[in-house]
PDB file of C-alpha atoms and ligand atoms in Angstrom:
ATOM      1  CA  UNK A   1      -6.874  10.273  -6.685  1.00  0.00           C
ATOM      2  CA  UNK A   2      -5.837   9.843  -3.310  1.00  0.00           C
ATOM      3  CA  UNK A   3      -6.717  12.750  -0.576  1.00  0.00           C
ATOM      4  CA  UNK A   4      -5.233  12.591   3.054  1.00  0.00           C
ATOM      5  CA  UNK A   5      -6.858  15.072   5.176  1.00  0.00           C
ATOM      6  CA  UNK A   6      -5.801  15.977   8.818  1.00  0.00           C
ATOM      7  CA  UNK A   7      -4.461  12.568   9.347  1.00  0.00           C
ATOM      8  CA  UNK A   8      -3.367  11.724  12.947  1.00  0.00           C
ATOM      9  CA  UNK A   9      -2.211   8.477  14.120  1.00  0.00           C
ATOM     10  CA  UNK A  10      -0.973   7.297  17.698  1.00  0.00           C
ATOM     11  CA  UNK A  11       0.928   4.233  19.335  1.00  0.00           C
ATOM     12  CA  UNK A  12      -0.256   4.229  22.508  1.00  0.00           C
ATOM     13  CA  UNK A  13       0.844   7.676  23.706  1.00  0.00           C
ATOM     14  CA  UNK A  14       2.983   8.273  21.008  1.00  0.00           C
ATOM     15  CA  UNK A  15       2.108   9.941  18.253  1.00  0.00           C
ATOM     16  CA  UNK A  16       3.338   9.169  14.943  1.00  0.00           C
ATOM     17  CA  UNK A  17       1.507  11.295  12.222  1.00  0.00           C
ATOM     18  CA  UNK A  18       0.399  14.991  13.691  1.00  0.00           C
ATOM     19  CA  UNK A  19      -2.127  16.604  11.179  1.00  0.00           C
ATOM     20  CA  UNK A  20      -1.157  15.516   8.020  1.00  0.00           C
ATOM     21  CA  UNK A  21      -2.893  16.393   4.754  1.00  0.00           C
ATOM     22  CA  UNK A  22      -1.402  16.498   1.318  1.00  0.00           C
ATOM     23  CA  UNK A  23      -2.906  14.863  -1.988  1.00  0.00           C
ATOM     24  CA  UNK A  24      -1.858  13.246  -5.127  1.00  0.00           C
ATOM     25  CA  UNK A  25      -3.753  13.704  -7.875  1.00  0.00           C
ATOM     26  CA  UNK A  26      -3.671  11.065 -11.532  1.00  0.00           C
ATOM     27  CA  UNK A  27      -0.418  11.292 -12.848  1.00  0.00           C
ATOM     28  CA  UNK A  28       1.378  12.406  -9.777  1.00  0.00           C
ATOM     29  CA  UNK A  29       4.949  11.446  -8.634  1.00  0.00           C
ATOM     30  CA  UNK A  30       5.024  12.503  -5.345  1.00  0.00           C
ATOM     31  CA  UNK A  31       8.309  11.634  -3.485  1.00  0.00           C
ATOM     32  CA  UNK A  32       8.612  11.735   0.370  1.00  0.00           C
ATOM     33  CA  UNK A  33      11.914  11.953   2.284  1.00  0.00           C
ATOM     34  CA  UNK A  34      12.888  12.929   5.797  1.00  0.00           C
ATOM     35  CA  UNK A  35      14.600  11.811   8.547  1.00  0.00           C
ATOM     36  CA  UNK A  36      14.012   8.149  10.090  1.00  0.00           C
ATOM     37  CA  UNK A  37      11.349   7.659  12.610  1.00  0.00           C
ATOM     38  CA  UNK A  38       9.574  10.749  10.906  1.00  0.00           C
ATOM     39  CA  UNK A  39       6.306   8.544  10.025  1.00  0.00           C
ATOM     40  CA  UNK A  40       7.142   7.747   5.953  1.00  0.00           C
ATOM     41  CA  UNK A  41       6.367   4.535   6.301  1.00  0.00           C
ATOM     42  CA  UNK A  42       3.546   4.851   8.327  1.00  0.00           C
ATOM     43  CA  UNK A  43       1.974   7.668   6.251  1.00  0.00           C
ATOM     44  CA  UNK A  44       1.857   5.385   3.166  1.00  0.00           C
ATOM     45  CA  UNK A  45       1.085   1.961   5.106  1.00  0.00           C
ATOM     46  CA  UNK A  46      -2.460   3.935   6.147  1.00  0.00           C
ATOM     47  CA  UNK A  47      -3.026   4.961   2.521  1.00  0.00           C
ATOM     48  CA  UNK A  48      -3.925   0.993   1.298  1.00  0.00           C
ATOM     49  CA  UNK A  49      -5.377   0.644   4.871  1.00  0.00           C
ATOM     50  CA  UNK A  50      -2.473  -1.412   6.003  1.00  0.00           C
ATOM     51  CA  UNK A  51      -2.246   0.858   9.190  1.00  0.00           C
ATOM     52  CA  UNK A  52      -5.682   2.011  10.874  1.00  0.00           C
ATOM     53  CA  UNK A  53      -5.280   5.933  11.941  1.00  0.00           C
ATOM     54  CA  UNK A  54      -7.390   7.941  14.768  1.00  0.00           C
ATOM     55  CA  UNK A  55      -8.395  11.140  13.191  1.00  0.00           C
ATOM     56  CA  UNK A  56      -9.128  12.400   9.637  1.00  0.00           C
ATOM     57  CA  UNK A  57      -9.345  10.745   6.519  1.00  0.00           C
ATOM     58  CA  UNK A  58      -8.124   9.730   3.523  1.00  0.00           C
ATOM     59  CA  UNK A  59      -9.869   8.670   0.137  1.00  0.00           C
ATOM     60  CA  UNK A  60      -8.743   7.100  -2.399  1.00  0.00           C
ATOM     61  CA  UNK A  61     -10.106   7.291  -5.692  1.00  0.00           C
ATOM     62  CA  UNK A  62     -13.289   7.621  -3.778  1.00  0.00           C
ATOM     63  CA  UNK A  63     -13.133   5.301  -1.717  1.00  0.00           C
ATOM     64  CA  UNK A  64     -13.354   6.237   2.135  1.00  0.00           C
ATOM     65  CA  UNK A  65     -10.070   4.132   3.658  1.00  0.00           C
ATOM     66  CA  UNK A  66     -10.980   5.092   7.490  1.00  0.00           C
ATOM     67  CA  UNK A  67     -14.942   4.084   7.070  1.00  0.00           C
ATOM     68  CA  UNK A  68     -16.514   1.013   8.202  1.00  0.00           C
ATOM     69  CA  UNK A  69     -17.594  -1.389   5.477  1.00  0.00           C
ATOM     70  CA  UNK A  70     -14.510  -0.494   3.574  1.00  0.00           C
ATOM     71  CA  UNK A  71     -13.517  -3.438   1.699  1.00  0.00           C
ATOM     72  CA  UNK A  72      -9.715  -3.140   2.556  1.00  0.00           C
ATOM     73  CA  UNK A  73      -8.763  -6.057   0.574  1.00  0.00           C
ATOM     74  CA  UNK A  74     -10.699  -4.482  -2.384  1.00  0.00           C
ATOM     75  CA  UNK A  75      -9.132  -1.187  -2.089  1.00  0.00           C
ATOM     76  CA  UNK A  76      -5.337  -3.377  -1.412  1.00  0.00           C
ATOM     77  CA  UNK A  77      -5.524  -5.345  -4.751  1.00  0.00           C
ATOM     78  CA  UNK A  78      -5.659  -1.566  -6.565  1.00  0.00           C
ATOM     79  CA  UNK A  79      -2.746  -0.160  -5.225  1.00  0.00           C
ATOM     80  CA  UNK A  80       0.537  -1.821  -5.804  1.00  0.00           C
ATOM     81  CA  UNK A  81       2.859  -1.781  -2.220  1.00  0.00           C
ATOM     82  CA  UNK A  82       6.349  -2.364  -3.197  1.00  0.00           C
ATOM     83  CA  UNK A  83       8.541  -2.356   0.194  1.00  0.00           C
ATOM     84  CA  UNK A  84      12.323  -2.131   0.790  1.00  0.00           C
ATOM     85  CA  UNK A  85      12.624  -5.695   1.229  1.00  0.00           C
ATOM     86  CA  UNK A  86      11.103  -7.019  -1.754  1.00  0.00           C
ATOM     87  CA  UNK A  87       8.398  -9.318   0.255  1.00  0.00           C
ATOM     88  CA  UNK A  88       8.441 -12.380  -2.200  1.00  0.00           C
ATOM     89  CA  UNK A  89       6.989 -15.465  -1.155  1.00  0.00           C
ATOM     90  CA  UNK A  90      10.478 -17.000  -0.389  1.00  0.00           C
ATOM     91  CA  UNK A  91       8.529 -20.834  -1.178  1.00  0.00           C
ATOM     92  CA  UNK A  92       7.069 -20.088  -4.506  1.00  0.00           C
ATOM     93  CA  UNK A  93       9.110 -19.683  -8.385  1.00  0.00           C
ATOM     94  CA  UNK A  94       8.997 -16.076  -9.472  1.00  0.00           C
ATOM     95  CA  UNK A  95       6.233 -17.227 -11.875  1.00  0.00           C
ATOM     96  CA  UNK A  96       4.188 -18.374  -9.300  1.00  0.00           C
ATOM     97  CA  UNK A  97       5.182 -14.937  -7.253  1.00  0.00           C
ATOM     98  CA  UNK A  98       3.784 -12.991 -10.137  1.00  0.00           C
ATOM     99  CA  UNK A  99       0.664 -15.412 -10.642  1.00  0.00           C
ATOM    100  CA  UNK A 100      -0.366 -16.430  -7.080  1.00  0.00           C
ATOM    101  CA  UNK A 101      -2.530 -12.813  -6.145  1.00  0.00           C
ATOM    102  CA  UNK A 102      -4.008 -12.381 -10.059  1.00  0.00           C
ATOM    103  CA  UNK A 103      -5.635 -15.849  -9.464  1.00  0.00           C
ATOM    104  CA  UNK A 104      -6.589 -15.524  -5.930  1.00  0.00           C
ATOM    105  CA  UNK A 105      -7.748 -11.866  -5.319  1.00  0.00           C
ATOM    106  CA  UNK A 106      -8.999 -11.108  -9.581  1.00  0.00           C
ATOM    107  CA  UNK A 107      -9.741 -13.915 -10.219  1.00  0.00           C
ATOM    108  CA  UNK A 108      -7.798 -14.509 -13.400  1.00  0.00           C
ATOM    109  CA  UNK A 109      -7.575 -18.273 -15.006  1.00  0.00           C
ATOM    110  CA  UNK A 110      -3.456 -19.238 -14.412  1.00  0.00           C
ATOM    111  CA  UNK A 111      -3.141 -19.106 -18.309  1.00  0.00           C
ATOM    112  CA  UNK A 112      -4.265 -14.971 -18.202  1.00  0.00           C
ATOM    113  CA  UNK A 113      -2.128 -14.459 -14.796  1.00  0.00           C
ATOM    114  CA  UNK A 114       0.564 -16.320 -16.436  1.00  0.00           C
ATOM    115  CA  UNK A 115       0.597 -14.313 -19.683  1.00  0.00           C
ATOM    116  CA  UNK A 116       0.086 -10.984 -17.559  1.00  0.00           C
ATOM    117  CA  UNK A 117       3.125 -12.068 -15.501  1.00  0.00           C
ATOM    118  CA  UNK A 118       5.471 -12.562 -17.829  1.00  0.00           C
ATOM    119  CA  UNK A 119       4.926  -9.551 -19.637  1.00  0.00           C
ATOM    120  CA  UNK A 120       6.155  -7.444 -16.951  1.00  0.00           C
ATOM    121  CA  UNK A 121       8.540  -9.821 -15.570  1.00  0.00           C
ATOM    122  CA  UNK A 122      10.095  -8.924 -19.397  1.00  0.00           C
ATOM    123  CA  UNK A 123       9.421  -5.409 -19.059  1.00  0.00           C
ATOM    124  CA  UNK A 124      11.574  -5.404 -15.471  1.00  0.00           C
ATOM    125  CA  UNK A 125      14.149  -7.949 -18.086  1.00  0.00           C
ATOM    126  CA  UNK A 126      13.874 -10.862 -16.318  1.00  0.00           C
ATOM    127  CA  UNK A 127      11.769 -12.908 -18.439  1.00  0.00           C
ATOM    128  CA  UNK A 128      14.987 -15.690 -18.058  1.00  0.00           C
ATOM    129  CA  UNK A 129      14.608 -15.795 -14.437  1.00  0.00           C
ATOM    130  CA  UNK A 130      10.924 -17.212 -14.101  1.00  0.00           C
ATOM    131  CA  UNK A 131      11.544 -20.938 -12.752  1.00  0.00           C
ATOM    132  CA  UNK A 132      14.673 -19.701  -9.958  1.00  0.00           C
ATOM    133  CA  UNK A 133      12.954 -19.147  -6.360  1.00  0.00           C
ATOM    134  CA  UNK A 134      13.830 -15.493  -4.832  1.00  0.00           C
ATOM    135  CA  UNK A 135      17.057 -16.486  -3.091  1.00  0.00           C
ATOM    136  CA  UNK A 136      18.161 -17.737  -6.709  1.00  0.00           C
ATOM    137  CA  UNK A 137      18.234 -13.391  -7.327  1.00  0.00           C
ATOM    138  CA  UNK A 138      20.177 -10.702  -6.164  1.00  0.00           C
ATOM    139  CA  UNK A 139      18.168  -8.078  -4.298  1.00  0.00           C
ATOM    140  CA  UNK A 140      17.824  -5.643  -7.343  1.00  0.00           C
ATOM    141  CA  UNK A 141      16.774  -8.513  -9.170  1.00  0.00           C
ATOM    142  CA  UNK A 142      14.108  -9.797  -6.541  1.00  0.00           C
ATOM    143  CA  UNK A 143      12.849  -6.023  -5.994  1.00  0.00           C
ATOM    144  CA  UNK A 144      11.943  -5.574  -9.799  1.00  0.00           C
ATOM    145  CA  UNK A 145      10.246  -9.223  -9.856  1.00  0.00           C
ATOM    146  CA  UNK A 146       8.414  -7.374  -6.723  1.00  0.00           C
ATOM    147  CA  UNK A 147       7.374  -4.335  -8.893  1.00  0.00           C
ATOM    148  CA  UNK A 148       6.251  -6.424 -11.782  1.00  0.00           C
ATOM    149  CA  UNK A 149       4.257  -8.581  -8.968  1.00  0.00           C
ATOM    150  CA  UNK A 150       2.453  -5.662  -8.199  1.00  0.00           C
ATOM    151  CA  UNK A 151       2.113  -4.096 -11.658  1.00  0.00           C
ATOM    152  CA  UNK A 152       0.574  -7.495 -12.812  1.00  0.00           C
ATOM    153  CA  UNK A 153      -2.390  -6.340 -10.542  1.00  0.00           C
ATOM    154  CA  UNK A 154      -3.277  -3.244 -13.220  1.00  0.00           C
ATOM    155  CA  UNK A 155      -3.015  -0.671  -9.774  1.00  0.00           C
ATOM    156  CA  UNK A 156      -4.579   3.032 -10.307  1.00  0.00           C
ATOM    157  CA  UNK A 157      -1.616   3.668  -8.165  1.00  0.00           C
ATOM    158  CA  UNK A 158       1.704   2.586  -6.559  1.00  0.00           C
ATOM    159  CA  UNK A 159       3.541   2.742  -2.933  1.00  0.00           C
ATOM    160  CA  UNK A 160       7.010   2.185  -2.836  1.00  0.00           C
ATOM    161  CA  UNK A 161       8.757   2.665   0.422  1.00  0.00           C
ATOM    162  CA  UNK A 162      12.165   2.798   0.661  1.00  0.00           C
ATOM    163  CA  UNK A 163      12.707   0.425  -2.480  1.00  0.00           C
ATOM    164  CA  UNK A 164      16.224   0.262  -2.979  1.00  0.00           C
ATOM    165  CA  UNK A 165      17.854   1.464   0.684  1.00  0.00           C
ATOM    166  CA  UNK A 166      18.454  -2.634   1.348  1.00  0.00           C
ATOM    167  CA  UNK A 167      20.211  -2.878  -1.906  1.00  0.00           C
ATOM    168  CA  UNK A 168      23.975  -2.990  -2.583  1.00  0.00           C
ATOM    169  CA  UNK A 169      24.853   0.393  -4.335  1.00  0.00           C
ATOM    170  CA  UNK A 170      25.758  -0.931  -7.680  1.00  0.00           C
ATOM    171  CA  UNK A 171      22.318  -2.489  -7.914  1.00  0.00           C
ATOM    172  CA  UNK A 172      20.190   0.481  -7.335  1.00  0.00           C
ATOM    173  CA  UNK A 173      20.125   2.180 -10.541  1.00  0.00           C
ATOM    174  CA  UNK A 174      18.641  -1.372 -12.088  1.00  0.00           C
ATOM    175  CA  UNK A 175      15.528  -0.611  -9.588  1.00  0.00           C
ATOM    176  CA  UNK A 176      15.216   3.105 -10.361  1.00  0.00           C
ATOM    177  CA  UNK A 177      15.324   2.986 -13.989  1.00  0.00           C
ATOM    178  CA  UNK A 178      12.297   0.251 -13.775  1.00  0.00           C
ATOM    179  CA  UNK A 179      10.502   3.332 -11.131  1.00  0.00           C
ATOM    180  CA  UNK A 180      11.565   5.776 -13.595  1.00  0.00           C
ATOM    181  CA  UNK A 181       9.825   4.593 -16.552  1.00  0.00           C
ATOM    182  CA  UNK A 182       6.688   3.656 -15.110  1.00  0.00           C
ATOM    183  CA  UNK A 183       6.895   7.525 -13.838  1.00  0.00           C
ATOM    184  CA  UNK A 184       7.015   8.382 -17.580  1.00  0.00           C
ATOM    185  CA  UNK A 185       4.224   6.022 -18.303  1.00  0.00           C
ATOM    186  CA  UNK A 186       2.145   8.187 -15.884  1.00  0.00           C
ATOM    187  CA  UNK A 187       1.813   5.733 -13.521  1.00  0.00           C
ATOM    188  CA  UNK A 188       0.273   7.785  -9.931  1.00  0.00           C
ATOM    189  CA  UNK A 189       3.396   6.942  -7.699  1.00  0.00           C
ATOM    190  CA  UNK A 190       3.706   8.104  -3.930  1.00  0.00           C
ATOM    191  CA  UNK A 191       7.816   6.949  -3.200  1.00  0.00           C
ATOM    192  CA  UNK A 192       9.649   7.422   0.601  1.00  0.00           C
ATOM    193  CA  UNK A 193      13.225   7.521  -0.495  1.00  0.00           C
ATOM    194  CA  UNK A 194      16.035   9.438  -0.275  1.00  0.00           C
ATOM    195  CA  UNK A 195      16.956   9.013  -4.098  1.00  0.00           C
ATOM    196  CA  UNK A 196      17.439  12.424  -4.663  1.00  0.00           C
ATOM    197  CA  UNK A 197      18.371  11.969  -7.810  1.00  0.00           C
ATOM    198  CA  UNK A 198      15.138  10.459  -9.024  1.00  0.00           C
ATOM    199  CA  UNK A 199      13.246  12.797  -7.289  1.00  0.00           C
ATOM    200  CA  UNK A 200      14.704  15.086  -9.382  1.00  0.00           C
ATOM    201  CA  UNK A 201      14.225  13.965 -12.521  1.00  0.00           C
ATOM    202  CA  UNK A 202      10.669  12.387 -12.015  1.00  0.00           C
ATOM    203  CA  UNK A 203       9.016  13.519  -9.092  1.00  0.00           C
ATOM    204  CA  UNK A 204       6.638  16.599  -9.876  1.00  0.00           C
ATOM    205  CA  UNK A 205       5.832  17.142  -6.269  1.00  0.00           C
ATOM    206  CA  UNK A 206       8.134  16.443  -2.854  1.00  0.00           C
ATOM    207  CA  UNK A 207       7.130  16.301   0.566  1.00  0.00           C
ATOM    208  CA  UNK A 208       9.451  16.477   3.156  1.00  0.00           C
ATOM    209  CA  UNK A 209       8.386  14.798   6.937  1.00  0.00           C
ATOM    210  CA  UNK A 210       9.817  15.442  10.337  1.00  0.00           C
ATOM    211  CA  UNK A 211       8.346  14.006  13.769  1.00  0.00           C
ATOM    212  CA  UNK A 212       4.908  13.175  12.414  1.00  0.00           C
ATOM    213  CA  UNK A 213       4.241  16.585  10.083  1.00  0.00           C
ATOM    214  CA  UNK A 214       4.619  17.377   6.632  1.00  0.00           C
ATOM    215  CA  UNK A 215       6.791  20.165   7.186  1.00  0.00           C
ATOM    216  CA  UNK A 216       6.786  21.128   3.085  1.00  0.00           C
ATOM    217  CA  UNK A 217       4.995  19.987   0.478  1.00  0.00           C
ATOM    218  CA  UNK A 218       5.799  21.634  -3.004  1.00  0.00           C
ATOM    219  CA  UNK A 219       6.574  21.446  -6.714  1.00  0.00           C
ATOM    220  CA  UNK A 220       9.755  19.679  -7.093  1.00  0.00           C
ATOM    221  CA  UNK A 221      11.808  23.102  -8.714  1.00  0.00           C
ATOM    222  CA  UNK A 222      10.066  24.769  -5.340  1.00  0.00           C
ATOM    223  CA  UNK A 223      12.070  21.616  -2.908  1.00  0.00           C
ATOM    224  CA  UNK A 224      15.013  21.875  -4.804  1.00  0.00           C
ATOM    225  CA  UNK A 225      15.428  25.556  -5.899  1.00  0.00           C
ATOM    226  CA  UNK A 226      15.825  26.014  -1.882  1.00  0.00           C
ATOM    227  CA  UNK A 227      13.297  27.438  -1.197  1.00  0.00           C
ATOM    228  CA  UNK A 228      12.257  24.931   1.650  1.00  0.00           C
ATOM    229  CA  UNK A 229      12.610  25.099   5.191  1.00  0.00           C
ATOM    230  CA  UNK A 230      15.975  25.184   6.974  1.00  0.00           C
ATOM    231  CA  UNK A 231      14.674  22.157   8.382  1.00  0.00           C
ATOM    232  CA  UNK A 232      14.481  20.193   5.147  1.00  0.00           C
ATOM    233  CA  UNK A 233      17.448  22.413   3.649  1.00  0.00           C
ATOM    234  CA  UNK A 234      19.732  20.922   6.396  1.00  0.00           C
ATOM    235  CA  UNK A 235      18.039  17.379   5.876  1.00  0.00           C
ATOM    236  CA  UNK A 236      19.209  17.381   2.062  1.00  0.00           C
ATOM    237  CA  UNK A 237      22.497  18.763   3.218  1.00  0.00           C
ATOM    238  CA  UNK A 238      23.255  15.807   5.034  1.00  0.00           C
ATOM    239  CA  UNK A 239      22.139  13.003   2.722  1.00  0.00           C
ATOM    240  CA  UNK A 240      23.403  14.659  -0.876  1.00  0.00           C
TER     241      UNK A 240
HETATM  242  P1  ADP B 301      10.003   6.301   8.929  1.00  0.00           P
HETATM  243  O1  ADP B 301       9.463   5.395   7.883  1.00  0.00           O
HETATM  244  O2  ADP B 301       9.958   7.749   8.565  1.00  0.00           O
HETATM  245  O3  ADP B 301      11.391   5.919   9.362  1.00  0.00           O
HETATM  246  P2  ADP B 301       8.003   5.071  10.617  1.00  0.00           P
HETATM  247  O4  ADP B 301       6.695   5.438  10.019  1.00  0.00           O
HETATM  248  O5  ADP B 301       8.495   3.702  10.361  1.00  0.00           O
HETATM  249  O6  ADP B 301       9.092   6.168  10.227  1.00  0.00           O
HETATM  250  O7  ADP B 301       7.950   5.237  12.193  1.00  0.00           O
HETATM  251  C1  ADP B 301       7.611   6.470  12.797  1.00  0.00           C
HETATM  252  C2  ADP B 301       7.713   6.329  14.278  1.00  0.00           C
HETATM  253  O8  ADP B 301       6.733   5.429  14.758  1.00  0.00           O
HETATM  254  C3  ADP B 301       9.046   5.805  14.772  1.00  0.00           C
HETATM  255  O9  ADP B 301       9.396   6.506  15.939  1.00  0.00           O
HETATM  256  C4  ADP B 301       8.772   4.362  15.077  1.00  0.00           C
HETATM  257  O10 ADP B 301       9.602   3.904  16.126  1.00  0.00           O
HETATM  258  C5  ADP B 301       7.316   4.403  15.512  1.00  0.00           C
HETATM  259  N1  ADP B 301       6.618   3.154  15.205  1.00  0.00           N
HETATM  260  C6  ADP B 301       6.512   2.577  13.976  1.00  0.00           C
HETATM  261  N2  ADP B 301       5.786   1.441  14.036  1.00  0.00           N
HETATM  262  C7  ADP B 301       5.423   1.304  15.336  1.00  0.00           C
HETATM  263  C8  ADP B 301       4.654   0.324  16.067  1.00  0.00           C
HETATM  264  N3  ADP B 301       4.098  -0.736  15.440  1.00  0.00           N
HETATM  265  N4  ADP B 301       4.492   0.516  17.389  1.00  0.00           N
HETATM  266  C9  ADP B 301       5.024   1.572  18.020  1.00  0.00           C
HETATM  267  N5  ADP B 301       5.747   2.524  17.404  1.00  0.00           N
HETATM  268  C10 ADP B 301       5.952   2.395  16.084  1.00  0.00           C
HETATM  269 MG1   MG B 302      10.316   3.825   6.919  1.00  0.00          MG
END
């Protein structure tokens, strides 16, 4: 579903992603750790064509990201982009947060956005919540009102970078367990994070970055069995 293919990427002189190609196929939870600065971030930014790249490609469900005449907005509205911190519209309600993108970018009537919204804003359990404004919620709460924002979209595929590293320890579990059961769902997740312990227990494939590369890309038993680098063996060795 979504192919990246000798991906390079500079700032200025700097480059930030060095030859990168890995893919994720329907069904996929593919997490990506490694240390900061390594280009996480900026590997899945380029993925919904919120970062333009130099050299390679990358396709997603077809589609040609990199090529001119791309509808990038098109190609945004089908992949959900949950970030670590949360990105609601500070000015609107949480029903309107949920509403505001299904009525502008699908189209949907407010009644069908509405109805959409509050479906997942019940799956995520905060169907109680739907008139406060975002700094009426703690972060775990606002980041799950943020997954069920992008969920409400129906996205082949989601993008979650670094969801829960801005949130107060006893408030990350609430955000993985949402992550955790769309992973069971089959939803097609790609997910920077350093949550070992979800990558363990949904991920089926981790890839592990340093200075720009993908220095492994394997099955999750493969990552964790230690049979990785030294490089990536001494990465987990500092953050388990
Ligand atoms: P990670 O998410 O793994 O921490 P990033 O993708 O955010 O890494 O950043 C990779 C590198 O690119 C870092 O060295 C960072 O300083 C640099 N970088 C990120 N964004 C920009 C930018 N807009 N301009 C220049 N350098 C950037
Ligand atoms: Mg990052």
């Amino acid at each position: 579903m979504i192919d990246i293919s000798k991906l390079s990427k500079w700032y200025g002189q700097f480059q930030v992603l060095d030859d990168c190609s890995t893919s994720v196929a329907k069904g996929d939870v593919m997490v990506i750790c490694g240390p900061s600065g390594s280009g996480k971030s900026t590997l899945i930014k380029t993925v919904n064509g919120l970062e333009p790249f130099q050299q390679g490609s990358i396709t997603v469900d077809g589609v040609s990201v990199g090529a001119p005449g791309t509808d990038l907005p098109a190609l945004r509205a089908r992949i959900g982009m949950v970030f670590q911190n949360f990105e609601l519209f500070p000015h609107l309600s949480i029903r309107q947060n949920l509403t505001l993108a299904q009525v502008k970018v699908l189209g949907r009537t407010e009644e069908e956005a509405s109805v959409r919204g509050l479906k997942l804003l019940d799956r995520v359990g905060l169907l109680a919540q739907q008139d406060k404004y975002p700094n009426q919620l703690s972060g775990g709460q606002q980041q799950r009102v943020a997954i069920a924002r992008a969920l409400a979209m129906d996205p082949i595929a989601m993008l979650f970078d670094e969801p829960t590293s801005a949130l107060d320890p006893e408030m990350i579990n609430e955000v993985l367990d949402v992550m955790v059961g769309l992973a069971q769902e089959g939803m097609t997740m790609m997910v920077v994070t350093h949550e070992m312990g979800f990558a363990k227990k949904v991920a089926n494939r981790v890839v592990f970055m340093d200075q720009g590369r993908i220095l492994e890309d394997c099955a999750k038993e493969e990552f964790f069995g230690g049979a990785s680098s030294e490089r990536a063996r001494d990465f987990l060795a500092r953050i388990i």
